[in-house]
Amino acid sequence: MKKQRPKVLREHFEQSEDERLASYAVKSGESRGRVFKEPEHVFRTAFQRDRDRIVYSTAFRRLEYKTQVFVNHEGDHYRTRLTHTVEMTLIARTVGRALRLNEDLIEAVALAHDLGHGPFGHAGEAALARLMKDHGGFEHNQQCLRLVEELEESYSNFPGLNLTSEVREGLKKHDHSQVRSLEADVVDVADSIAYNCHDLDDGLRAGLLDLETTRSSISIWNHILGDIERKYRSLPQNIKIKTAIRFMMNQLVMDLIEQTEQNIKKFKIHSCKDAASHKGHLASFSPPFSGLMRELKQFLQVNLYEHYRVVRMTEKGQRFIQEIFEVYVDKPKQLPPQVLERKKKYGLERCVCDYIAGMTDRFALDERQRLFSPYERV
Ligand code: MG
């Protein structure tokens, strides 16, 4: 069969980035490359290729059954880690496009940003951090890097996904000793817009938050609801909430774009090197919106994340993780052989921690049954 060459080659996209993107955007043609050398792809840029590798990874598919706030089986309409990831990627790309940043790099970092979360959300992370205290600790951003650099098994000639250094750096939490792009900075703030807005939405939907209390406690929310009530009279409550969430996201995104543009001007950011060497976040809200976001975040902390029903879910999750962890460490032969195999390289506790961190809520619940329930098949 005659080999077909695509008409639009990688070089075309690289050139179009040079023409379209801002001077401070990261260009895929100037990537610092991968740890294991590979030939470039014919028609995908380096960052497009990274994005695809992330979506095809096992860790990415597991996001579907991992907790955002609500444990997976609580209901079908709440956000999961996967839908959170998709929503925040949309926000990050919108902001990146408006600022003429590299959307492919943003998309890759955004899609991967939560891969390191274990089952049961932040409660699961806290449990693993406690259990691993004397064995090197556990933190989801570090685990995300570990996954893409070592644990994913898909390629014959290297461990992990062999992503470009720009994507891997974007997955590290801000640390001023690191080279960091504006693209990665945008992903961080987009994450906070996504979870603050959808957690408020899910909390109201679940009946854990009450509309009147949210109004009297969150000023931006109250203001937006007031506007909507003046504009559209007698909207059913569920439509009113959805409309208000949309309006709020829109205002936050607009403020973020405008303030970040101002920061870029103010700090004379002309190249991605200027952005990387800048101390502090270039992507940020204006001072009034930072205050509004803080208020929203604190409200959710006290009223949603510490709601007795959420605490019950998360405490259960923590307890299960601890039980599974201890049982494996006590009798490692209960671990599947391919998991136990990694003990030689990483030590027992780390290999158990990696195994549990990879579990979805669903798998962890089933596994606990298999380990503890006498009637369950193993
Ligand atoms: Mg996130």
CSV table of C-alpha atoms and ligand atoms in Angstrom, one decimal:
chain,number,residue,atom,x,y,z
A,1,MET,CA,0.0,0.0,0.0
A,2,LYS,CA,1.3,3.4,-0.9
A,3,LYS,CA,2.1,5.4,2.2
A,4,GLN,CA,0.0,8.5,2.6
A,5,ARG,CA,1.8,11.6,3.9
A,6,PRO,CA,-0.5,14.0,5.8
A,7,LYS,CA,-0.8,17.4,4.0
A,8,VAL,CA,-0.4,19.4,7.3
A,9,LEU,CA,2.8,18.4,9.0
A,10,ARG,CA,4.1,19.1,12.4
A,11,GLU,CA,6.4,21.8,11.1
A,12,HIS,CA,3.3,23.7,9.9
A,13,PHE,CA,1.8,23.7,13.4
A,14,GLU,CA,5.1,24.8,14.9
A,15,GLN,CA,5.3,27.6,12.4
A,16,SER,CA,1.8,28.7,13.1
A,17,GLU,CA,2.5,28.8,16.8
A,18,ASP,CA,5.4,31.2,16.1
A,19,GLU,CA,3.0,33.4,14.2
A,20,ARG,CA,-0.1,33.2,16.4
A,21,LEU,CA,1.0,32.9,19.9
A,22,ALA,CA,2.3,35.6,22.2
A,23,SER,CA,6.0,36.2,22.6
A,24,TYR,CA,5.8,34.9,26.2
A,25,ALA,CA,4.0,31.6,25.2
A,26,VAL,CA,5.9,28.3,25.2
A,27,LYS,CA,6.5,27.1,21.6
A,28,SER,CA,6.3,23.4,21.0
A,29,GLY,CA,9.2,23.6,18.4
A,30,GLU,CA,11.5,24.9,21.2
A,31,SER,CA,10.7,22.2,23.7
A,32,ARG,CA,13.5,21.1,25.8
A,33,GLY,CA,12.5,17.6,24.9
A,34,ARG,CA,12.1,14.2,26.7
A,35,VAL,CA,14.3,12.2,29.0
A,36,PHE,CA,14.4,9.3,26.5
A,37,LYS,CA,15.1,10.5,23.0
A,38,GLU,CA,12.4,9.8,20.4
A,39,PRO,CA,11.9,10.9,16.9
A,40,GLU,CA,9.3,13.7,16.6
A,41,HIS,CA,5.8,12.8,15.3
A,42,VAL,CA,4.9,13.5,11.7
A,43,PHE,CA,1.9,15.7,12.3
A,44,ARG,CA,1.4,16.2,16.0
A,45,THR,CA,3.5,18.7,18.0
A,46,ALA,CA,5.3,17.5,21.1
A,47,PHE,CA,2.6,18.9,23.4
A,48,GLN,CA,-0.2,17.4,21.3
A,49,ARG,CA,1.5,14.1,21.6
A,50,ASP,CA,1.9,14.4,25.4
A,51,ARG,CA,-1.8,15.3,25.7
A,52,ASP,CA,-2.8,12.1,23.8
A,53,ARG,CA,-0.4,9.9,25.9
A,54,ILE,CA,-2.1,11.2,29.0
A,55,VAL,CA,-5.6,10.5,27.8
A,56,TYR,CA,-4.7,7.0,26.7
A,57,SER,CA,-3.1,6.2,30.1
A,58,THR,CA,-4.6,3.8,32.6
A,59,ALA,CA,-4.4,6.5,35.3
A,60,PHE,CA,-6.6,8.8,33.2
A,61,ARG,CA,-9.4,6.3,32.8
A,62,ARG,CA,-9.4,5.7,36.5
A,63,LEU,CA,-10.3,9.3,37.2
A,64,GLU,CA,-13.9,8.3,36.3
A,65,TYR,CA,-14.3,6.4,39.5
A,66,LYS,CA,-12.4,8.6,41.8
A,67,THR,CA,-13.9,11.1,44.3
A,68,GLN,CA,-13.9,14.8,43.8
A,69,VAL,CA,-16.0,15.5,46.9
A,70,PHE,CA,-18.7,12.9,46.7
A,71,VAL,CA,-17.7,9.3,46.9
A,72,ASN,CA,-18.4,7.6,43.6
A,73,HIS,CA,-21.5,5.6,44.5
A,74,GLU,CA,-23.2,8.6,46.2
A,75,GLY,CA,-24.9,9.7,43.0
A,76,ASP,CA,-24.5,9.9,39.2
A,77,HIS,CA,-24.8,13.6,38.8
A,78,TYR,CA,-22.0,14.8,41.0
A,79,ARG,CA,-18.6,15.7,39.7
A,80,THR,CA,-16.0,13.0,39.7
A,81,ARG,CA,-12.2,13.5,39.2
A,82,LEU,CA,-12.7,13.0,35.5
A,83,THR,CA,-15.5,15.5,35.0
A,84,HIS,CA,-13.7,18.0,37.2
A,85,THR,CA,-10.6,17.5,35.0
A,86,VAL,CA,-12.6,18.0,31.8
A,87,GLU,CA,-14.3,21.2,33.2
A,88,MET,CA,-11.1,22.7,34.4
A,89,THR,CA,-9.4,21.9,31.1
A,90,LEU,CA,-12.1,23.9,29.3
A,91,ILE,CA,-11.6,26.9,31.6
A,92,ALA,CA,-7.8,26.7,31.3
A,93,ARG,CA,-7.9,26.6,27.5
A,94,THR,CA,-10.4,29.5,27.3
A,95,VAL,CA,-8.1,31.6,29.4
A,96,GLY,CA,-5.0,30.4,27.6
A,97,ARG,CA,-6.5,31.2,24.2
A,98,ALA,CA,-7.5,34.7,25.3
A,99,LEU,CA,-3.9,35.3,26.4
A,100,ARG,CA,-2.5,33.7,23.2
A,101,LEU,CA,-0.7,31.0,25.2
A,102,ASN,CA,0.0,27.5,24.0
A,103,GLU,CA,-3.3,25.7,24.4
A,104,ASP,CA,-1.8,22.3,23.7
A,105,LEU,CA,0.6,22.6,26.6
A,106,ILE,CA,-2.2,23.9,28.8
A,107,GLU,CA,-4.5,21.0,27.8
A,108,ALA,CA,-1.8,18.4,28.5
A,109,VAL,CA,-1.0,19.8,31.9
A,110,ALA,CA,-4.7,20.3,32.8
A,111,LEU,CA,-5.7,16.7,31.8
A,112,ALA,CA,-2.9,15.3,33.9
A,113,HIS,CA,-3.1,17.5,36.9
A,114,ASP,CA,-5.1,15.2,39.1
A,115,LEU,CA,-3.8,11.8,38.0
A,116,GLY,CA,-1.9,11.4,41.3
A,117,HIS,CA,-5.0,11.4,43.5
A,118,GLY,CA,-5.8,8.2,45.3
A,119,PRO,CA,-9.3,6.9,46.1
A,120,PHE,CA,-11.7,9.0,48.3
A,121,GLY,CA,-10.2,12.4,47.4
A,122,HIS,CA,-8.3,14.5,49.8
A,123,ALA,CA,-9.2,12.2,52.7
A,124,GLY,CA,-7.5,9.3,50.9
A,125,GLU,CA,-4.4,11.5,50.3
A,126,ALA,CA,-4.3,12.4,54.0
A,127,ALA,CA,-4.5,8.7,55.0
A,128,LEU,CA,-1.7,7.7,52.7
A,129,ALA,CA,0.4,10.7,53.8
A,130,ARG,CA,0.0,9.6,57.4
A,131,LEU,CA,0.8,5.9,56.6
A,132,MET,CA,3.8,6.9,54.6
A,133,LYS,CA,5.1,9.4,57.1
A,134,ASP,CA,8.3,7.4,57.9
A,135,HIS,CA,8.7,6.1,54.3
A,136,GLY,CA,9.0,9.2,52.2
A,137,GLY,CA,5.5,10.6,52.5
A,138,PHE,CA,2.7,10.9,50.0
A,139,GLU,CA,1.5,14.0,48.1
A,140,HIS,CA,-0.8,13.9,45.0
A,141,ASN,CA,1.3,16.2,42.8
A,142,GLN,CA,4.4,14.1,43.5
A,143,GLN,CA,2.5,11.0,42.8
A,144,CYS,CA,1.3,12.4,39.5
A,145,LEU,CA,4.9,12.9,38.4
A,146,ARG,CA,5.8,9.4,39.6
A,147,LEU,CA,3.0,8.0,37.5
A,148,VAL,CA,4.0,9.8,34.3
A,149,GLU,CA,7.7,9.3,34.9
A,150,GLU,CA,7.8,5.7,36.2
A,151,LEU,CA,4.6,3.8,36.9
A,152,GLU,CA,2.6,3.9,33.8
A,153,GLU,CA,3.5,0.8,31.7
A,154,SER,CA,2.7,1.4,28.0
A,155,TYR,CA,5.9,1.6,26.0
A,156,SER,CA,8.5,-0.9,25.2
A,157,ASN,CA,11.5,1.4,25.4
A,158,PHE,CA,10.9,3.6,28.4
A,159,PRO,CA,9.0,3.6,31.7
A,160,GLY,CA,6.1,6.1,32.2
A,161,LEU,CA,4.9,8.3,29.4
A,162,ASN,CA,8.2,10.1,28.6
A,163,LEU,CA,6.5,13.5,28.5
A,164,THR,CA,8.3,16.7,27.5
A,165,SER,CA,10.0,18.5,30.3
A,166,GLU,CA,7.5,21.5,29.9
A,167,VAL,CA,4.5,19.3,30.7
A,168,ARG,CA,6.3,17.6,33.6
A,169,GLU,CA,7.3,20.9,35.0
A,170,GLY,CA,3.8,22.1,34.7
A,171,LEU,CA,2.7,19.2,37.0
A,172,LYS,CA,5.0,20.3,39.8
A,173,LYS,CA,3.3,22.7,42.3
A,174,HIS,CA,4.7,26.2,42.2
A,175,ASP,CA,8.2,26.2,43.5
A,176,HIS,CA,10.4,29.2,42.6
A,177,SER,CA,13.5,27.1,42.0
A,178,GLN,CA,11.6,25.5,39.1
A,179,VAL,CA,11.3,26.7,35.5
A,180,ARG,CA,7.6,27.4,35.2
A,181,SER,CA,5.5,28.7,32.4
A,182,LEU,CA,2.5,31.0,32.3
A,183,GLU,CA,0.6,28.1,30.8
A,184,ALA,CA,1.1,26.1,34.0
A,185,ASP,CA,0.2,29.1,36.1
A,186,VAL,CA,-3.1,29.4,34.2
A,187,VAL,CA,-3.9,25.7,34.9
A,188,ASP,CA,-3.5,26.2,38.6
A,189,VAL,CA,-5.9,29.2,38.8
A,190,ALA,CA,-8.4,27.5,36.4
A,191,ASP,CA,-8.4,24.5,38.8
A,192,SER,CA,-9.6,26.8,41.6
A,193,ILE,CA,-12.3,28.3,39.5
A,194,ALA,CA,-13.6,24.9,38.4
A,195,TYR,CA,-13.7,23.3,41.9
A,196,ASN,CA,-15.1,26.3,43.8
A,197,CYS,CA,-17.9,26.7,41.3
A,198,HIS,CA,-18.8,23.0,40.8
A,199,ASP,CA,-18.5,22.2,44.5
A,200,LEU,CA,-21.0,24.9,45.3
A,201,ASP,CA,-23.2,23.6,42.5
A,202,ASP,CA,-22.9,19.9,43.8
A,203,GLY,CA,-23.3,21.0,47.4
A,204,LEU,CA,-26.6,22.7,46.6
A,205,ARG,CA,-27.8,19.8,44.4
A,206,ALA,CA,-27.1,17.3,47.2
A,207,GLY,CA,-29.0,19.5,49.7
A,208,LEU,CA,-25.9,19.8,51.9
A,209,LEU,CA,-25.9,23.5,51.3
A,210,ASP,CA,-28.9,25.7,51.6
A,211,LEU,CA,-29.5,28.5,49.1
A,212,GLU,CA,-30.3,31.2,51.7
A,213,THR,CA,-27.2,30.4,53.7
A,214,THR,CA,-25.0,30.6,50.6
A,215,ARG,CA,-26.6,33.9,49.7
A,216,SER,CA,-26.0,35.5,53.1
A,217,SER,CA,-22.4,34.2,53.3
A,218,ILE,CA,-20.9,34.5,49.8
A,219,SER,CA,-21.1,38.1,48.5
A,220,ILE,CA,-20.3,37.4,44.8
A,221,TRP,CA,-22.9,34.7,44.8
A,222,ASN,CA,-25.5,36.9,46.4
A,223,HIS,CA,-24.8,39.7,44.0
A,224,ILE,CA,-25.1,37.4,40.9
A,225,LEU,CA,-28.3,35.9,42.2
A,226,GLY,CA,-29.8,39.3,42.7
A,227,ASP,CA,-28.8,40.3,39.1
A,228,ILE,CA,-30.4,37.1,37.7
A,229,GLU,CA,-33.6,37.7,39.7
A,230,ARG,CA,-33.9,41.2,38.4
A,231,LYS,CA,-33.2,40.1,34.8
A,232,TYR,CA,-35.3,36.9,34.7
A,233,ARG,CA,-38.4,37.0,36.9
A,234,SER,CA,-39.7,33.7,38.4
A,235,LEU,CA,-37.1,31.2,37.2
A,236,PRO,CA,-37.4,27.7,38.7
A,237,GLN,CA,-34.7,27.3,41.4
A,238,ASN,CA,-32.6,24.7,39.6
A,239,ILE,CA,-32.3,26.9,36.5
A,240,LYS,CA,-31.6,29.9,38.7
A,241,ILE,CA,-28.7,28.1,40.4
A,242,LYS,CA,-27.3,26.8,37.1
A,243,THR,CA,-27.5,30.3,35.5
A,244,ALA,CA,-25.8,31.8,38.6
A,245,ILE,CA,-23.0,29.2,38.5
A,246,ARG,CA,-22.4,30.0,34.8
A,247,PHE,CA,-22.4,33.8,35.4
A,248,MET,CA,-20.0,33.4,38.3
A,249,MET,CA,-17.6,31.3,36.3
A,250,ASN,CA,-17.8,33.8,33.5
A,251,GLN,CA,-17.0,36.7,35.8
A,252,LEU,CA,-14.1,34.9,37.4
A,253,VAL,CA,-12.6,33.9,34.0
A,254,MET,CA,-12.9,37.5,32.7
A,255,ASP,CA,-11.3,38.9,35.8
A,256,LEU,CA,-8.5,36.3,35.6
A,257,ILE,CA,-7.8,37.2,31.9
A,258,GLU,CA,-7.8,40.9,32.5
A,259,GLN,CA,-5.6,40.8,35.6
A,260,THR,CA,-3.1,38.4,34.0
A,261,GLU,CA,-2.8,40.7,31.0
A,262,GLN,CA,-2.1,43.6,33.3
A,263,ASN,CA,0.5,41.6,35.2
A,264,ILE,CA,2.2,40.6,32.0
A,265,LYS,CA,2.5,44.3,31.0
A,266,LYS,CA,3.4,45.5,34.5
A,267,PHE,CA,6.2,43.0,35.0
A,268,LYS,CA,7.4,43.4,31.3
A,269,ILE,CA,7.1,39.8,30.4
A,270,HIS,CA,8.2,39.4,26.8
A,271,SER,CA,9.4,35.8,26.6
A,272,CYS,CA,8.7,32.5,28.3
A,273,LYS,CA,12.1,32.9,30.0
A,274,ASP,CA,10.8,36.2,31.6
A,275,ALA,CA,7.7,34.3,32.7
A,276,ALA,CA,9.7,31.4,34.2
A,277,SER,CA,12.1,33.7,36.1
A,278,HIS,CA,9.3,35.9,37.5
A,279,LYS,CA,8.8,35.5,41.3
A,280,GLY,CA,5.2,34.9,42.2
A,281,HIS,CA,2.1,34.1,40.1
A,282,LEU,CA,1.5,35.9,36.9
A,283,ALA,CA,-1.9,34.4,36.4
A,284,SER,CA,-4.0,35.9,39.1
A,285,PHE,CA,-7.3,37.5,40.0
A,286,SER,CA,-7.6,41.3,40.7
A,287,PRO,CA,-7.4,42.1,44.5
A,288,PRO,CA,-11.3,42.4,44.9
A,289,PHE,CA,-11.9,39.1,43.1
A,290,SER,CA,-9.1,37.4,45.1
A,291,GLY,CA,-11.0,38.4,48.2
A,292,LEU,CA,-14.3,37.1,46.8
A,293,MET,CA,-12.7,33.8,45.9
A,294,ARG,CA,-11.2,33.5,49.4
A,295,GLU,CA,-14.7,34.0,50.9
A,296,LEU,CA,-16.2,31.4,48.6
A,297,LYS,CA,-13.4,28.9,49.4
A,298,GLN,CA,-13.7,29.4,53.2
A,299,PHE,CA,-17.5,29.0,53.0
A,300,LEU,CA,-17.1,25.7,51.2
A,301,GLN,CA,-14.4,24.5,53.6
A,302,VAL,CA,-16.6,25.0,56.7
A,303,ASN,CA,-20.0,24.2,55.2
A,304,LEU,CA,-19.4,21.6,52.6
A,305,TYR,CA,-16.0,19.8,53.1
A,306,GLU,CA,-16.7,19.7,56.9
A,307,HIS,CA,-20.4,18.9,56.6
A,308,TYR,CA,-21.1,15.9,58.8
A,309,ARG,CA,-22.2,13.8,55.8
A,310,VAL,CA,-19.1,14.6,53.8
A,311,VAL,CA,-16.9,13.9,56.9
A,312,ARG,CA,-18.6,10.5,57.3
A,313,MET,CA,-17.9,9.6,53.7
A,314,THR,CA,-14.3,10.7,54.0
A,315,GLU,CA,-13.6,9.2,57.4
A,316,LYS,CA,-14.9,5.9,56.1
A,317,GLY,CA,-12.5,6.2,53.1
A,318,GLN,CA,-9.6,7.0,55.4
A,319,ARG,CA,-10.4,4.0,57.6
A,320,PHE,CA,-10.6,1.6,54.6
A,321,ILE,CA,-7.3,2.8,53.2
A,322,GLN,CA,-5.6,2.3,56.5
A,323,GLU,CA,-7.0,-1.2,56.9
A,324,ILE,CA,-6.0,-2.3,53.4
A,325,PHE,CA,-2.6,-0.7,53.7
A,326,GLU,CA,-1.9,-2.5,57.0
A,327,VAL,CA,-3.1,-5.9,55.8
A,328,TYR,CA,-0.8,-5.7,52.8
A,329,VAL,CA,2.2,-4.6,54.7
A,330,ASP,CA,1.6,-7.3,57.3
A,331,LYS,CA,1.2,-10.1,54.7
A,332,PRO,CA,2.7,-8.8,51.4
A,333,LYS,CA,1.9,-12.2,49.7
A,334,GLN,CA,-1.7,-11.0,49.5
A,335,LEU,CA,-0.6,-8.5,46.8
A,336,PRO,CA,-0.9,-9.5,43.2
A,337,PRO,CA,2.5,-10.7,41.9
A,338,GLN,CA,3.1,-7.8,39.5
A,339,VAL,CA,2.6,-5.4,42.4
A,340,LEU,CA,4.8,-7.3,44.8
A,341,GLU,CA,7.5,-7.4,42.1
A,342,ARG,CA,8.0,-3.6,42.5
A,343,LYS,CA,9.0,-4.2,46.2
A,344,LYS,CA,12.5,-4.9,45.1
A,345,LYS,CA,12.9,-1.6,43.5
A,346,TYR,CA,10.9,0.7,45.8
A,347,GLY,CA,10.5,-1.1,49.1
A,348,LEU,CA,7.4,-2.6,50.5
A,349,GLU,CA,5.6,0.5,51.8
A,350,ARG,CA,6.1,2.5,48.6
A,351,CYS,CA,4.9,-0.4,46.5
A,352,VAL,CA,1.8,-0.8,48.6
A,353,CYS,CA,1.2,3.0,48.6
A,354,ASP,CA,1.5,3.1,44.8
A,355,TYR,CA,-0.9,0.2,44.5
A,356,ILE,CA,-3.5,1.9,46.8
A,357,ALA,CA,-3.0,5.4,45.2
A,358,GLY,CA,-3.8,3.8,41.8
A,359,MET,CA,-7.2,2.4,43.1
A,360,THR,CA,-10.5,4.0,42.2
A,361,ASP,CA,-13.1,4.4,45.0
A,362,ARG,CA,-14.9,1.4,43.6
A,363,PHE,CA,-12.0,-0.9,43.5
A,364,ALA,CA,-10.9,0.1,47.0
A,365,LEU,CA,-14.4,-0.7,48.3
A,366,ASP,CA,-14.4,-4.1,46.6
A,367,GLU,CA,-10.9,-4.9,47.7
A,368,ARG,CA,-11.7,-4.2,51.3
A,369,GLN,CA,-14.7,-6.6,51.0
A,370,ARG,CA,-12.4,-9.2,49.4
A,371,LEU,CA,-9.9,-8.9,52.2
A,372,PHE,CA,-12.2,-8.7,55.1
A,373,SER,CA,-15.5,-10.3,54.3
A,374,PRO,CA,-15.5,-14.1,54.8
A,375,TYR,CA,-18.3,-14.6,52.2
A,376,GLU,CA,-16.6,-12.6,49.5
A,377,ARG,CA,-14.7,-14.4,46.7
A,378,VAL,CA,-11.1,-13.3,46.7
B,1,MG,MG,-8.0,19.6,40.3
